[in-house]
Coordinates of C-alpha atoms in Angstrom, one line a residue:
M40 CA 111.5 74.1 140.6
N41 CA 110.7 73.1 137.0
K42 CA 111.2 69.7 135.6
P43 CA 113.9 69.8 133.0
V44 CA 113.1 69.1 129.3
L45 CA 115.3 68.8 126.2
V46 CA 114.1 68.4 122.7
V47 CA 116.5 68.0 119.7
H48 CA 116.3 67.4 116.0
G49 CA 118.8 66.3 113.3
G50 CA 117.0 67.4 110.2
A51 CA 113.8 66.6 108.2
W52 CA 114.3 64.8 104.9
V53 CA 114.4 61.3 103.4
V54 CA 116.9 59.6 105.7
P55 CA 118.3 56.5 104.1
S56 CA 117.5 53.4 106.1
E57 CA 121.1 52.5 106.4
E58 CA 121.7 55.8 108.2
F59 CA 119.0 55.3 110.8
D60 CA 121.3 53.9 113.5
A61 CA 123.9 56.7 113.1
H62 CA 121.2 59.4 113.3
K63 CA 119.6 57.8 116.4
K64 CA 123.0 57.5 118.1
G65 CA 123.8 61.2 117.2
L66 CA 120.5 62.2 118.8
Q67 CA 120.9 60.0 121.8
D68 CA 124.3 61.3 122.5
A69 CA 123.1 64.9 122.3
L70 CA 120.2 64.1 124.6
E71 CA 122.4 62.5 127.2
I72 CA 124.9 65.4 127.2
G73 CA 122.2 68.0 127.4
M74 CA 120.1 66.3 130.1
A75 CA 123.2 65.6 132.3
I76 CA 123.7 69.3 132.4
L77 CA 120.0 70.1 133.2
K78 CA 119.8 67.4 135.9
N79 CA 122.9 68.8 137.5
N80 CA 121.3 72.2 138.0
G81 CA 122.9 73.5 134.8
S82 CA 121.4 76.1 132.5
A83 CA 119.2 75.7 129.5
L84 CA 121.9 77.7 127.6
D85 CA 124.6 75.3 128.4
A86 CA 122.4 72.3 127.6
V87 CA 121.5 73.6 124.2
E88 CA 125.0 74.6 123.3
K89 CA 126.6 71.3 124.3
A90 CA 123.8 69.2 122.8
I91 CA 124.2 71.0 119.4
A92 CA 128.0 70.9 119.6
S93 CA 127.8 67.1 120.0
M94 CA 125.7 66.9 116.8
E95 CA 128.1 69.3 115.0
N96 CA 131.0 67.0 115.9
S97 CA 129.3 63.7 115.1
G98 CA 129.8 63.8 111.3
V99 CA 126.3 62.5 110.9
F100 CA 124.3 65.7 110.3
D101 CA 124.3 68.7 108.0
A102 CA 126.1 70.8 110.6
G103 CA 129.8 71.2 111.6
I104 CA 131.9 68.2 110.5
G105 CA 130.2 66.6 107.6
A106 CA 128.0 69.5 106.6
V107 CA 127.0 69.8 103.0
L108 CA 129.2 71.5 100.4
N109 CA 128.4 74.7 98.5
D110 CA 128.8 75.3 94.8
Q111 CA 132.6 75.8 95.3
G112 CA 133.0 72.5 97.2
D113 CA 133.5 74.3 100.5
V114 CA 131.7 74.2 103.9
E115 CA 130.0 77.4 105.1
L116 CA 128.1 77.2 108.4
D117 CA 125.3 79.1 110.0
A118 CA 124.1 79.0 113.7
Q119 CA 122.1 80.9 116.2
I120 CA 121.4 80.6 119.9
M121 CA 118.7 82.5 121.8
K122 CA 117.7 82.7 125.5
S123 CA 114.2 83.3 126.7
N124 CA 115.0 86.8 127.8
L125 CA 115.5 87.5 124.1
E126 CA 119.3 87.7 124.2
A127 CA 120.6 86.1 121.0
G128 CA 123.7 85.6 118.9
A129 CA 124.3 84.2 115.5
V130 CA 126.9 83.6 112.8
A131 CA 126.4 83.0 109.1
A132 CA 128.6 81.8 106.2
I133 CA 131.5 81.1 108.6
R134 CA 134.3 78.8 107.3
N135 CA 136.9 76.6 109.0
Y136 CA 135.3 76.5 112.4
K137 CA 133.5 73.3 113.4
N138 CA 131.3 74.6 116.2
P139 CA 129.4 77.7 115.0
I140 CA 126.9 77.3 117.9
S141 CA 129.6 78.1 120.4
I142 CA 130.8 81.1 118.3
A143 CA 127.1 82.3 118.2
R144 CA 127.0 82.1 122.0
K145 CA 130.2 84.2 122.2
V146 CA 128.6 86.8 119.9
M147 CA 125.6 87.0 122.2
E148 CA 127.7 87.2 125.4
T149 CA 130.6 89.5 124.4
T150 CA 129.3 91.9 121.7
P151 CA 126.5 94.4 121.3
H152 CA 125.5 92.6 118.0
S153 CA 123.2 89.7 117.2
L154 CA 124.6 88.4 113.9
L155 CA 128.1 88.3 112.4
V156 CA 128.7 87.0 108.9
G157 CA 131.5 85.7 106.6
D158 CA 135.0 86.9 107.1
G159 CA 133.9 89.1 109.9
A160 CA 132.5 86.1 111.8
G161 CA 135.7 84.2 111.2
E162 CA 137.9 87.1 112.5
F163 CA 135.7 87.3 115.6
A164 CA 136.0 83.6 116.2
K165 CA 139.8 83.7 115.9
K166 CA 140.0 86.7 118.3
S167 CA 137.7 84.9 120.7
G168 CA 140.1 81.9 121.0
F169 CA 138.4 79.4 118.7
S170 CA 140.7 77.2 116.7
K171 CA 140.5 77.1 112.9
I172 CA 140.6 73.7 111.2
D173 CA 141.5 72.9 107.7
M174 CA 138.6 72.8 105.3
Q175 CA 139.4 69.2 104.3
R176 CA 138.8 68.1 107.9
M177 CA 135.3 69.6 107.6
I178 CA 134.4 67.4 104.7
S179 CA 133.2 63.8 105.3
K180 CA 133.6 61.1 102.7
K181 CA 129.8 60.6 102.7
E182 CA 129.2 64.2 101.9
F183 CA 131.9 64.3 99.3
D184 CA 130.4 61.4 97.5
R185 CA 126.9 62.9 97.6
F186 CA 128.2 66.2 96.3
S187 CA 130.2 64.5 93.5
Q188 CA 127.1 62.5 92.5
K189 CA 125.0 65.8 92.5
K190 CA 122.5 64.3 94.9
D191 CA 120.1 67.1 96.1
E192 CA 118.4 65.4 99.1
G193 CA 119.0 66.5 102.6
F194 CA 117.8 69.0 105.2
G195 CA 120.1 67.9 108.0
T196 CA 120.1 71.0 110.1
V197 CA 120.4 70.3 113.9
G198 CA 118.7 72.1 116.7
A199 CA 117.7 71.9 120.4
V200 CA 115.3 73.6 122.8
A201 CA 115.6 73.3 126.6
L202 CA 113.8 74.1 129.8
D203 CA 116.0 74.1 132.9
L204 CA 115.2 73.6 136.6
F205 CA 114.9 77.3 137.2
G206 CA 112.4 78.0 134.4
N207 CA 114.9 79.4 132.0
M208 CA 114.7 78.4 128.3
C209 CA 117.0 78.4 125.3
A210 CA 116.8 77.4 121.7
G211 CA 119.6 76.9 119.1
T212 CA 120.0 75.9 115.5
S213 CA 123.1 75.0 113.4
T214 CA 123.5 74.0 109.8
G215 CA 125.6 73.7 106.7
G216 CA 122.7 74.8 104.6
T217 CA 121.7 73.2 101.3
R218 CA 124.0 71.2 99.1
G219 CA 125.3 73.1 96.1
K220 CA 124.1 76.4 97.5
L221 CA 125.7 79.6 96.1
H222 CA 128.8 80.8 98.0
G223 CA 127.5 83.2 100.6
R224 CA 123.9 81.9 100.7
V225 CA 122.3 82.2 104.1
G226 CA 119.1 80.4 105.0
D227 CA 116.8 80.6 108.0
S228 CA 118.9 78.9 110.6
P229 CA 120.8 82.0 111.9
L230 CA 117.9 84.3 111.6
I231 CA 116.0 85.1 114.8
G232 CA 112.4 84.2 114.4
A233 CA 112.9 82.1 111.3
G234 CA 115.2 79.2 112.1
G235 CA 115.0 79.6 115.9
Y236 CA 113.3 81.6 118.6
C237 CA 112.9 81.7 122.3
D238 CA 110.7 83.9 124.7
F239 CA 109.8 83.2 128.3
E240 CA 106.3 84.5 127.6
T241 CA 105.6 81.5 125.2
G242 CA 108.4 79.0 124.6
G243 CA 111.2 78.1 122.2
A244 CA 111.5 76.5 118.8
S245 CA 114.1 75.3 116.3
A246 CA 113.3 74.6 112.6
T247 CA 114.8 72.5 109.8
G248 CA 114.0 72.3 106.2
H249 CA 113.9 74.5 103.1
G250 CA 115.3 77.7 104.6
E251 CA 113.8 80.1 102.1
S252 CA 110.4 78.9 102.9
F253 CA 110.8 79.1 106.7
M254 CA 112.2 82.6 106.4
K255 CA 109.0 83.7 104.6
I256 CA 106.7 82.8 107.5
L257 CA 109.1 83.5 110.3
A258 CA 108.4 79.9 111.3
C259 CA 109.8 79.7 114.8
K260 CA 108.3 83.0 116.0
T261 CA 105.0 82.0 114.4
A262 CA 105.1 78.7 116.2
C263 CA 105.7 80.4 119.5
D264 CA 102.8 82.8 118.8
Y265 CA 100.6 79.8 118.2
L266 CA 101.4 78.6 121.7
K267 CA 99.3 81.6 123.0
I268 CA 96.2 80.3 121.4
E269 CA 96.5 76.5 121.1
K270 CA 95.9 74.1 123.9
T271 CA 99.0 72.0 123.2
A272 CA 102.4 72.6 121.8
Q273 CA 101.7 69.8 119.4
L274 CA 98.8 71.7 117.8
A275 CA 101.0 74.8 117.6
A276 CA 103.7 72.9 115.8
E277 CA 101.3 71.2 113.4
N278 CA 99.7 74.6 112.6
T279 CA 103.1 76.1 111.8
I280 CA 104.0 73.3 109.3
A281 CA 100.5 73.5 107.8
L282 CA 101.0 77.2 107.3
L283 CA 104.4 76.6 105.8
E284 CA 103.0 74.2 103.2
R285 CA 99.9 76.3 102.5
R286 CA 101.8 79.6 101.9
T287 CA 105.1 78.4 100.5
S288 CA 104.8 74.7 99.6
G289 CA 107.9 74.3 101.7
K290 CA 109.1 71.1 103.3
G291 CA 110.7 70.6 106.7
G292 CA 110.0 70.2 110.4
I293 CA 109.9 72.0 113.7
I294 CA 110.5 71.2 117.4
L295 CA 108.6 73.3 119.9
L296 CA 108.7 73.5 123.7
R297 CA 106.2 75.5 125.7
K298 CA 107.3 77.3 128.9
D299 CA 105.5 74.7 131.0
G300 CA 107.5 71.8 129.3
D301 CA 104.8 70.7 126.8
I302 CA 106.5 69.3 123.7
G303 CA 105.4 69.7 120.0
I304 CA 107.1 68.2 117.0
A305 CA 105.7 68.3 113.4
F306 CA 107.1 67.8 109.9
N307 CA 105.9 67.2 106.3
T308 CA 108.9 65.3 105.0
K309 CA 109.2 61.5 104.9
N310 CA 111.5 61.4 108.0
M311 CA 112.6 63.8 110.7
A312 CA 115.4 62.9 113.1
R313 CA 114.1 64.0 116.4
G314 CA 114.2 63.2 120.1
F315 CA 113.3 64.4 123.6
A316 CA 114.3 63.8 127.2
T317 CA 112.5 64.3 130.5
N318 CA 113.1 63.0 134.0
E319 CA 110.9 60.1 133.1
K320 CA 111.8 59.2 129.5
T321 CA 114.4 59.6 126.7
E322 CA 113.5 58.8 123.1
A323 CA 115.2 59.2 119.7
M324 CA 113.2 58.7 116.5
I325 CA 113.5 58.9 112.7

């Protein structure tokens, strides 16, 4: 049997020092939830979904509750989840649902499609039994203040990649996008190969940062391809971020997990909220 591994991130940006503790707690909670599943013979799929849902519910990150506001002052969320057998599901520009990662999983498991968007994604979520919540409950005071002050910092996308005891892998990503984005804008997070990717032949990845840049180099598929030629997952992650900066001048970060459990994390921003858990160690960092 394999040793379980879980890697998570909570965004790559300039995290204010007064928010370090909240970010670390959000990461730590996600790691504990996900690893409890993995250690109890649970699936990588369950671990990734529940770890990300924890971060969506925390109010700390740009995902779920507390996600950034678009140009109309509303929250529109994107998410994807992908298994190492290439099954995947995603939603984009969905409103009034706080856990798009779980809706993305339902898309994967119950439809022949990989991506649902906008009103169609919302209708699917309702028919699938997910409960709508009022938009005002989605907006945190912290985000309302930043939006009102027209602050433009923040790439708080969340993500997770897991390897379970049976050698199965899963990757997921969830976000509110970029503050002040145009209504209907979709970034890399729900796009297979860009904001996330997973393949049992290589590994899994989740990205965070300037979505338009990550889309242009299909960052997560690129990172997984680097796993075929680099000795370590760390080198593969670093090469991906170097390519991002060289070709697009984009900023952000990536978490990468090779099929043998080797971890790679790289970013070119001041901070990246990230963490990992194995049987031997759990660590959350900013």
